[in-house]
Amino acid sequence: MSQKPKIKLAIYWGAACGGCCVSVLDVHEKLFDVVAAADLVFWPIALDFKYKDVEAMADDYIDVTLYNGAVRNSENEHIAKLLRKKTKILVAYGSCAHMGGIPGLGNFSDRKGIFDRAYQTSESTVNEEKIRPQTETEMAEGTLTLPEFYNDVKTLDQVVDVDYYLPGCPPQTERLVEVFMAIVTGAELPPKGSVVGALEKTLCDECEREKTDEKVIKEFKRPWEIEDDGKTCFLEQGVICMGPATRGGCGARCIKGNAPCRGCYGPSSAATDPGAKMMSAIATMIDSDDPEEIESILDQVVDPAGTFYRFSLPGSIIRKTIG
Amino acid sequence: MKQITIDPITRLEGHGKIEIFLKDSGEVENVYFQVPELRGFEKFCEGRPVEELSQIVTKICGVCPGCHHMASGKAADAVYGVEPPPTAKKLRELFYMAHFVHSHIAHFYALAAPDFVVGPDADPAKRNVLGVIEKVGVEIGTEVLKQRRIAQEIQALLGGHQTHVVMNIPGGVRKGLTKEERDDILKKGEGFVEFSKFSLKLFNDVVLQNKDYVDLILNGPYSLTLHSMGLVDENNKVNFYEGKVRVVDTVGKEHCKYAAADYRDFVEERVETWSYLKFPYLKKIGWKGFVDGQDSGVYHATPLSRLNAADGMATPLAQVEYEKMYETLGGKPVHATLAMHWARLIELLYSSERLVELASDPDITGSELRTPIINVPDEGVGIVEAQRGTLTHHYWTDNKGIVKKANIIVGTTNNNAAICMSLKKAAQGLIKKGVDVSDGILNMIEMAFRAYDPCFSCATHRLPGEMPLQVNFRDKDGKIIRTVKRD
Amino acid sequence: MEFEPKIVSFLCNWCSYTGADLAGTSRMKYASNIRVIRVMCSGRVDPTFVLKSFREGADGVLICGCHPGDCHYHEGNYKCLRRYHFLKKYMAQMGINPDRLKLAWISASEGKEFAHLADEMAETIKSLGPCKVKDEMEIFD
């Protein structure tokens, strides 16, 4: 009896934290099932295949690549392009690849701003010669190279053609397993460019907190300004929660920890700019028609750009600050 | 000059590469360890509300997010000048002990054990966790996965999100523990203690009873004589969550002991053009270059450093193991890099015992989770021990608590210079004139790096164990003249 | 060549579009920089429309609705008012001068007021210069 061939799977990270790789490991004991169905051919965090091994592969050799992490530098982009060439199905895995993620907050600044802070003005750093990392350094022994740090952060689909998006910071492991099993069992896949492993409905649908139809706010509060009762909708308690602008699928894990959602699963296909959506949603909630009162209530919403676009700045309409 | 490039470094969290320069005679001239990545957290935390930082900085690392969460939470408390109530502090430390358990188990079994249980220059196909399982029995692999899963579940229970935890809020924590949950954690904690004891016994049977390995630890090209840094409690015992940072010199004498807020009086960082990662060093000694010894400002912050810097462990079983380690290795402080693996297992036992202690404390199911905020926010520092070293978060805010500046010194960053030096020393000791740069040699160079647990180590699955390394020998024009491959 | 701003303008069907129409039928002269998009209500103006306008090259965005209390759909203009304040806060954070966005109430009979508003808006944007959003978003260096 012939056995179904294993799918060839690659997992790679751009500007990442490792959390998406952890999410793969969090299949725990089911790992043996994964390994039975897939051959891992490239995964720097865990395996020792090098870039040369990927370069030596034939085009489309890899069945599925999960690329996590944002595109912050030339190495991230170069490997994204290399993997695109060698891969049949390229998945933007996790918030960073999907929309820019937390590294995307770098788009509130630029290369000079980040370098000056990290290498010069950092209070514990002593750098009188104003040294900055260089893409090439001539040492006595030879040349040392580093990738180029781009001026802004890009999403994966801003540098290569992406087949699917699997959102989350990191994606909830059960969703990964569902998508993986669909691929392995040869189920019909959704149209190219779809978001998979997440609901079409927003988090509010999954969230178990009690909600009423009366969402009217006279005052917004910082999370530590309220005595959270553990069961009422955050927005109704005056605390900003990104639920209305965010896809469900994560199991409301932050809500279960009594923290409001910060939007890591990204927007649904109906409202693709999460900040615009939240501005609308919150505007509806404000219990005032007086311009001055409206302004003073809105002043209580601190850092709107950083809150609404926490995970999605590079993938949004206004994807970075204007110089 | 011949140049060997290892790119990328694999089996760790993060990006890295190694450049080895060989003299024409074949001996090592110099070795550079380069970190090619940077994201800019110290910049883009500016403008964010300080209470949000503890959820933003977890994304510095997906393997030790709890560490950043704790340091950040403590810094935010300091910014608001608020002290969490006892139940909250104990819940945080309880979470933190589970976090150490999961990480130390993963590192030892996937990264360290193959080199010792199977052998540093054994057949690469066997030199992985599967080879370990073959040697010690199939139950272990499943047990490793299970214990790690249990630790993760405790994290999720206390912190909501099992990876990027959300439990901290200025003044305390967001969620408490019911008596049923506490009883369950207690039982699981006792399981961790048993598993830690088992792991130490494994290490003893396989490594310490083997003269060659002991010789490798003590006399291999892996020791660096450096100052050691770690957090200690008021009795100078190891504590991961709270205390003062203590640094001892190369003979074990106290160099300094500082409270979080004073870190800048003792540690400075410098920049090189060939790495995106900065190089911390001891301020009072100053930067003397990539050298070790009593007069060098280079220090390390690792499990071994923590045990060197402390006077003992605060829990009984771990204390016995602590004494045994120093007795075996010839007294304190120990400078043998590979002893970090042993120290890590002693810490695993301590974390397990401490978890049981905290879960047994009646305060742990208390209902007072937060101290109200009344002060105007300003500035604050939070320090904890991450699994891979002392972690410092420093924030300045405006009077609304919006971050103006952030300064962060990360665990592995402390060890940047030490890692460079460890790699060079290992390469120098192993690549000699006339010696074929074989697969075994390559693996043994990597062992110098691996001991620091530079973050992630995958716990499982089919590690082919051999590091499919490709080493290119280039002549001085950069042309490849020979390739040594190990698949 | 003198800078001629592109100002995208969302006018509500019931009041402000009619008012703008009145300006036209009365042959009032006003700045031709205003490019009109008719919506049923100022409350229809999603913040996305404003952001997209800047992203696609607008130098300014003008929203007009019915006076408070006169909205054909009762609440729409109030919703617009709240979104407008929010948008300005957001724009300031992103480095876009908030004066590039304006909200005004224009009734069906206020043709003169509309013409005046258009001229004023054109002057404001001229003095601010071209909006750099489109160019900077396109730079992927």
mmCIF file of N, CA, C and O in Angstrom, chain C residues 93-119:
data_model
loop_
_atom_site.group_PDB
_atom_site.id
_atom_site.type_symbol
_atom_site.label_atom_id
_atom_site.label_comp_id
_atom_site.label_asym_id
_atom_site.label_seq_id
_atom_site.Cartn_x
_atom_site.Cartn_y
_atom_site.Cartn_z
ATOM 1 N N GLN C 93 -0.867 62.802 15.099
ATOM 2 C CA GLN C 93 0.103 61.793 15.523
ATOM 3 C C GLN C 93 0.913 61.273 14.343
ATOM 4 O O GLN C 93 2.071 60.899 14.488
ATOM 5 N N MET C 94 0.299 61.240 13.171
ATOM 6 C CA MET C 94 0.984 60.681 11.998
ATOM 7 C C MET C 94 1.770 61.737 11.239
ATOM 8 O O MET C 94 2.333 61.458 10.188
ATOM 9 N N GLY C 95 1.790 62.985 11.760
ATOM 10 C CA GLY C 95 2.598 64.014 11.108
ATOM 11 C C GLY C 95 1.893 64.690 9.947
ATOM 12 O O GLY C 95 2.527 65.380 9.150
ATOM 13 N N ILE C 96 0.571 64.495 9.833
ATOM 14 C CA ILE C 96 -0.196 65.185 8.798
ATOM 15 C C ILE C 96 -0.867 66.374 9.470
ATOM 16 O O ILE C 96 -1.561 66.200 10.479
ATOM 17 N N ASN C 97 -0.662 67.579 8.951
ATOM 18 C CA ASN C 97 -1.220 68.768 9.577
ATOM 19 C C ASN C 97 -2.745 68.656 9.677
ATOM 20 O O ASN C 97 -3.427 68.501 8.656
ATOM 21 N N PRO C 98 -3.299 68.721 10.893
ATOM 22 C CA PRO C 98 -4.752 68.528 11.044
ATOM 23 C C PRO C 98 -5.585 69.577 10.302
ATOM 24 O O PRO C 98 -6.753 69.341 10.012
ATOM 25 N N ASP C 99 -4.989 70.727 9.975
ATOM 26 C CA ASP C 99 -5.742 71.755 9.244
ATOM 27 C C ASP C 99 -6.068 71.323 7.822
ATOM 28 O O ASP C 99 -6.831 72.006 7.137
ATOM 29 N N ARG C 100 -5.482 70.215 7.379
ATOM 30 C CA ARG C 100 -5.816 69.729 6.037
ATOM 31 C C ARG C 100 -7.205 69.102 5.990
ATOM 32 O O ARG C 100 -7.740 68.814 4.927
ATOM 33 N N LEU C 101 -7.782 68.858 7.154
ATOM 34 C CA LEU C 101 -9.125 68.279 7.219
ATOM 35 C C LEU C 101 -10.056 69.314 7.846
ATOM 36 O O LEU C 101 -9.737 69.902 8.876
ATOM 37 N N LYS C 102 -11.191 69.555 7.213
ATOM 38 C CA LYS C 102 -12.133 70.509 7.782
ATOM 39 C C LYS C 102 -13.556 69.981 7.697
ATOM 40 O O LYS C 102 -13.945 69.346 6.715
ATOM 41 N N LEU C 103 -14.316 70.274 8.748
ATOM 42 C CA LEU C 103 -15.741 69.923 8.772
ATOM 43 C C LEU C 103 -16.530 71.221 8.933
ATOM 44 O O LEU C 103 -16.188 72.066 9.763
ATOM 45 N N ALA C 104 -17.558 71.397 8.118
ATOM 46 C CA ALA C 104 -18.363 72.618 8.248
ATOM 47 C C ALA C 104 -19.836 72.278 8.053
ATOM 48 O O ALA C 104 -20.178 71.304 7.384
ATOM 49 N N TRP C 105 -20.690 73.117 8.636
ATOM 50 C CA TRP C 105 -22.142 72.919 8.446
ATOM 51 C C TRP C 105 -22.637 73.902 7.400
ATOM 52 O O TRP C 105 -22.441 75.098 7.515
ATOM 53 N N ILE C 106 -23.250 73.372 6.369
ATOM 54 C CA ILE C 106 -23.782 74.205 5.296
ATOM 55 C C ILE C 106 -25.225 73.800 5.037
ATOM 56 O O ILE C 106 -25.495 72.631 4.763
ATOM 57 N N SER C 107 -26.119 74.752 5.128
ATOM 58 C CA SER C 107 -27.523 74.400 4.871
ATOM 59 C C SER C 107 -27.830 74.576 3.384
ATOM 60 O O SER C 107 -27.041 75.130 2.623
ATOM 61 N N ALA C 108 -29.000 74.142 3.005
ATOM 62 C CA ALA C 108 -29.396 74.168 1.581
ATOM 63 C C ALA C 108 -29.439 75.576 1.008
ATOM 64 O O ALA C 108 -29.289 75.780 -0.194
ATOM 65 N N SER C 109 -29.622 76.544 1.900
ATOM 66 C CA SER C 109 -29.754 77.917 1.389
ATOM 67 C C SER C 109 -28.457 78.694 1.497
ATOM 68 O O SER C 109 -28.403 79.880 1.213
ATOM 69 N N GLU C 110 -27.389 78.051 1.927
ATOM 70 C CA GLU C 110 -26.157 78.791 2.212
ATOM 71 C C GLU C 110 -25.132 78.692 1.077
ATOM 72 O O GLU C 110 -23.998 78.281 1.289
ATOM 73 N N GLY C 111 -25.558 79.137 -0.119
ATOM 74 C CA GLY C 111 -24.674 79.100 -1.278
ATOM 75 C C GLY C 111 -23.475 79.999 -1.093
ATOM 76 O O GLY C 111 -22.325 79.636 -1.359
ATOM 77 N N LYS C 112 -23.738 81.189 -0.570
ATOM 78 C CA LYS C 112 -22.643 82.162 -0.383
ATOM 79 C C LYS C 112 -21.636 81.634 0.631
ATOM 80 O O LYS C 112 -20.431 81.743 0.458
ATOM 81 N N GLU C 113 -22.165 81.047 1.693
ATOM 82 C CA GLU C 113 -21.289 80.524 2.739
ATOM 83 C C GLU C 113 -20.412 79.406 2.181
ATOM 84 O O GLU C 113 -19.240 79.284 2.533
ATOM 85 N N PHE C 114 -21.006 78.602 1.286
ATOM 86 C CA PHE C 114 -20.215 77.510 0.721
ATOM 87 C C PHE C 114 -19.071 78.050 -0.127
ATOM 88 O O PHE C 114 -17.927 77.582 -0.030
ATOM 89 N N ALA C 115 -19.380 79.053 -0.945
ATOM 90 C CA ALA C 115 -18.338 79.626 -1.805
ATOM 91 C C ALA C 115 -17.202 80.197 -0.965
ATOM 92 O O ALA C 115 -16.009 80.003 -1.252
ATOM 93 N N HIS C 116 -17.575 80.874 0.077
ATOM 94 C CA HIS C 116 -16.593 81.465 0.981
ATOM 95 C C HIS C 116 -15.736 80.380 1.633
ATOM 96 O O HIS C 116 -14.510 80.499 1.755
ATOM 97 N N LEU C 117 -16.414 79.325 2.047
ATOM 98 C CA LEU C 117 -15.723 78.197 2.674
ATOM 99 C C LEU C 117 -14.715 77.593 1.707
ATOM 100 O O LEU C 117 -13.573 77.295 2.080
ATOM 101 N N ALA C 118 -15.121 77.403 0.465
ATOM 102 C CA ALA C 118 -14.237 76.798 -0.537
ATOM 103 C C ALA C 118 -12.995 77.657 -0.749
ATOM 104 O O ALA C 118 -11.866 77.151 -0.794
ATOM 105 N N ASP C 119 -13.208 78.981 -0.865
ATOM 106 C CA ASP C 119 -12.058 79.877 -1.055
ATOM 107 C C ASP C 119 -11.115 79.827 0.129
ATOM 108 O O ASP C 119 -9.892 79.761 -0.007
#
